[in-house]
Protein backbone atom coordinates (compact mmCIF):
# COMPACT_ATOMS: atom_id res chain seq x y z
CA UNK A 1 0.00 0.00 0.00
CA UNK A 2 1.54 3.29 -1.08
CA UNK A 3 -1.00 5.66 0.41
CA UNK A 4 -2.54 6.19 3.83
CA UNK A 5 -6.00 7.67 4.39
CA UNK A 6 -7.39 9.42 7.43
CA UNK A 7 -10.75 11.06 8.03
CA UNK A 8 -11.49 13.67 10.64
CA UNK A 9 -14.10 16.27 11.59
CA UNK A 10 -12.56 19.74 12.06
CA UNK A 11 -15.97 21.12 13.09
CA UNK A 12 -19.57 20.00 13.38
CA UNK A 13 -21.04 18.97 10.04
CA UNK A 14 -17.68 18.88 8.24
CA UNK A 15 -15.78 15.68 7.50
CA UNK A 16 -12.44 15.72 5.69
CA UNK A 17 -10.48 12.89 4.13
CA UNK A 18 -6.72 13.26 3.71
CA UNK A 19 -4.62 10.89 1.62
CA UNK A 20 -0.87 10.71 2.28
CA UNK A 21 1.63 9.35 -0.24
CA UNK A 22 5.27 8.35 0.21
CA UNK A 23 7.68 9.73 -2.37
CA UNK A 24 11.40 10.09 -2.93
CA UNK A 25 13.14 13.39 -3.54
CA UNK A 26 16.22 13.91 -5.70
CA UNK A 27 17.09 17.03 -3.72
CA UNK A 28 16.47 18.51 -0.28
CA UNK A 29 15.36 21.80 -1.85
CA UNK A 30 11.73 22.60 -1.04
CA UNK A 31 9.11 25.04 -2.24
CA UNK A 32 5.99 25.26 -0.04
CA UNK A 33 2.58 25.99 -1.50
CA UNK A 34 2.18 29.32 0.30
CA UNK A 35 -1.60 29.21 0.81
CA UNK A 36 -1.50 25.68 2.26
CA UNK A 37 1.86 25.23 4.00
CA UNK A 38 3.54 27.53 6.52
CA UNK A 39 6.88 25.67 6.70
CA UNK A 40 8.71 22.69 5.22
CA UNK A 41 11.74 20.95 6.69
CA UNK A 42 13.35 17.52 6.76
CA UNK A 43 13.21 15.44 9.96
CA UNK A 44 14.11 11.87 10.83
CA UNK A 45 11.44 9.59 12.29
CA UNK A 46 12.33 10.23 15.93
CA UNK A 47 12.34 14.03 15.54
CA UNK A 48 9.06 13.97 13.59
CA UNK A 49 7.35 11.83 16.24
CA UNK A 50 8.61 14.13 19.01
CA UNK A 51 7.15 17.18 17.23
CA UNK A 52 3.68 15.72 16.71
CA UNK A 53 0.93 15.77 19.32
CA UNK A 54 -1.91 13.82 17.67
CA UNK A 55 -1.67 10.04 17.59
CA UNK A 56 -3.26 9.93 14.13
CA UNK A 57 -0.38 12.08 12.79
CA UNK A 58 2.19 9.84 14.49
CA UNK A 59 0.58 6.80 12.82
CA UNK A 60 1.14 8.42 9.42
CA UNK A 61 4.85 8.99 10.18
CA UNK A 62 5.30 5.42 11.43
CA UNK A 63 3.55 4.09 8.33
CA UNK A 64 5.71 6.21 6.01
CA UNK A 65 8.95 5.03 7.60
CA UNK A 66 7.79 1.42 7.53
CA UNK A 67 6.89 1.67 3.81
CA UNK A 68 9.95 3.67 2.81
CA UNK A 69 12.71 2.06 4.85
PDB file of C-alpha atoms in Angstrom:
ATOM      1  CA  UNK A   1       0.000   0.000   0.000  1.00  0.00           C
ATOM      2  CA  UNK A   2       1.544   3.285  -1.082  1.00  0.00           C
ATOM      3  CA  UNK A   3      -1.005   5.659   0.409  1.00  0.00           C
ATOM      4  CA  UNK A   4      -2.540   6.192   3.833  1.00  0.00           C
ATOM      5  CA  UNK A   5      -6.004   7.670   4.391  1.00  0.00           C
ATOM      6  CA  UNK A   6      -7.392   9.423   7.434  1.00  0.00           C
ATOM      7  CA  UNK A   7     -10.751  11.058   8.028  1.00  0.00           C
ATOM      8  CA  UNK A   8     -11.490  13.673  10.644  1.00  0.00           C
ATOM      9  CA  UNK A   9     -14.098  16.273  11.590  1.00  0.00           C
ATOM     10  CA  UNK A  10     -12.564  19.743  12.060  1.00  0.00           C
ATOM     11  CA  UNK A  11     -15.970  21.118  13.094  1.00  0.00           C
ATOM     12  CA  UNK A  12     -19.572  19.996  13.376  1.00  0.00           C
ATOM     13  CA  UNK A  13     -21.040  18.967  10.041  1.00  0.00           C
ATOM     14  CA  UNK A  14     -17.679  18.879   8.244  1.00  0.00           C
ATOM     15  CA  UNK A  15     -15.776  15.680   7.495  1.00  0.00           C
ATOM     16  CA  UNK A  16     -12.436  15.716   5.695  1.00  0.00           C
ATOM     17  CA  UNK A  17     -10.479  12.891   4.127  1.00  0.00           C
ATOM     18  CA  UNK A  18      -6.722  13.260   3.710  1.00  0.00           C
ATOM     19  CA  UNK A  19      -4.621  10.891   1.615  1.00  0.00           C
ATOM     20  CA  UNK A  20      -0.871  10.705   2.284  1.00  0.00           C
ATOM     21  CA  UNK A  21       1.625   9.350  -0.243  1.00  0.00           C
ATOM     22  CA  UNK A  22       5.270   8.347   0.208  1.00  0.00           C
ATOM     23  CA  UNK A  23       7.682   9.734  -2.370  1.00  0.00           C
ATOM     24  CA  UNK A  24      11.396  10.094  -2.929  1.00  0.00           C
ATOM     25  CA  UNK A  25      13.139  13.386  -3.545  1.00  0.00           C
ATOM     26  CA  UNK A  26      16.219  13.907  -5.702  1.00  0.00           C
ATOM     27  CA  UNK A  27      17.093  17.032  -3.715  1.00  0.00           C
ATOM     28  CA  UNK A  28      16.470  18.511  -0.278  1.00  0.00           C
ATOM     29  CA  UNK A  29      15.361  21.798  -1.854  1.00  0.00           C
ATOM     30  CA  UNK A  30      11.729  22.597  -1.038  1.00  0.00           C
ATOM     31  CA  UNK A  31       9.109  25.039  -2.236  1.00  0.00           C
ATOM     32  CA  UNK A  32       5.985  25.258  -0.044  1.00  0.00           C
ATOM     33  CA  UNK A  33       2.577  25.987  -1.502  1.00  0.00           C
ATOM     34  CA  UNK A  34       2.178  29.323   0.301  1.00  0.00           C
ATOM     35  CA  UNK A  35      -1.600  29.206   0.808  1.00  0.00           C
ATOM     36  CA  UNK A  36      -1.500  25.680   2.256  1.00  0.00           C
ATOM     37  CA  UNK A  37       1.863  25.233   4.002  1.00  0.00           C
ATOM     38  CA  UNK A  38       3.543  27.534   6.517  1.00  0.00           C
ATOM     39  CA  UNK A  39       6.882  25.666   6.698  1.00  0.00           C
ATOM     40  CA  UNK A  40       8.713  22.686   5.218  1.00  0.00           C
ATOM     41  CA  UNK A  41      11.735  20.946   6.687  1.00  0.00           C
ATOM     42  CA  UNK A  42      13.349  17.517   6.761  1.00  0.00           C
ATOM     43  CA  UNK A  43      13.211  15.441   9.957  1.00  0.00           C
ATOM     44  CA  UNK A  44      14.106  11.873  10.832  1.00  0.00           C
ATOM     45  CA  UNK A  45      11.439   9.591  12.295  1.00  0.00           C
ATOM     46  CA  UNK A  46      12.334  10.233  15.934  1.00  0.00           C
ATOM     47  CA  UNK A  47      12.344  14.029  15.538  1.00  0.00           C
ATOM     48  CA  UNK A  48       9.064  13.967  13.591  1.00  0.00           C
ATOM     49  CA  UNK A  49       7.350  11.832  16.239  1.00  0.00           C
ATOM     50  CA  UNK A  50       8.607  14.135  19.009  1.00  0.00           C
ATOM     51  CA  UNK A  51       7.155  17.177  17.229  1.00  0.00           C
ATOM     52  CA  UNK A  52       3.677  15.718  16.710  1.00  0.00           C
ATOM     53  CA  UNK A  53       0.926  15.770  19.324  1.00  0.00           C
ATOM     54  CA  UNK A  54      -1.913  13.823  17.667  1.00  0.00           C
ATOM     55  CA  UNK A  55      -1.666  10.041  17.592  1.00  0.00           C
ATOM     56  CA  UNK A  56      -3.262   9.932  14.129  1.00  0.00           C
ATOM     57  CA  UNK A  57      -0.378  12.080  12.790  1.00  0.00           C
ATOM     58  CA  UNK A  58       2.186   9.842  14.487  1.00  0.00           C
ATOM     59  CA  UNK A  59       0.579   6.804  12.820  1.00  0.00           C
ATOM     60  CA  UNK A  60       1.143   8.423   9.422  1.00  0.00           C
ATOM     61  CA  UNK A  61       4.849   8.989  10.177  1.00  0.00           C
ATOM     62  CA  UNK A  62       5.298   5.417  11.433  1.00  0.00           C
ATOM     63  CA  UNK A  63       3.553   4.093   8.327  1.00  0.00           C
ATOM     64  CA  UNK A  64       5.713   6.212   6.008  1.00  0.00           C
ATOM     65  CA  UNK A  65       8.954   5.026   7.604  1.00  0.00           C
ATOM     66  CA  UNK A  66       7.791   1.424   7.529  1.00  0.00           C
ATOM     67  CA  UNK A  67       6.892   1.671   3.813  1.00  0.00           C
ATOM     68  CA  UNK A  68       9.945   3.675   2.806  1.00  0.00           C
ATOM     69  CA  UNK A  69      12.709   2.060   4.849  1.00  0.00           C
TER      70      UNK A  69
END
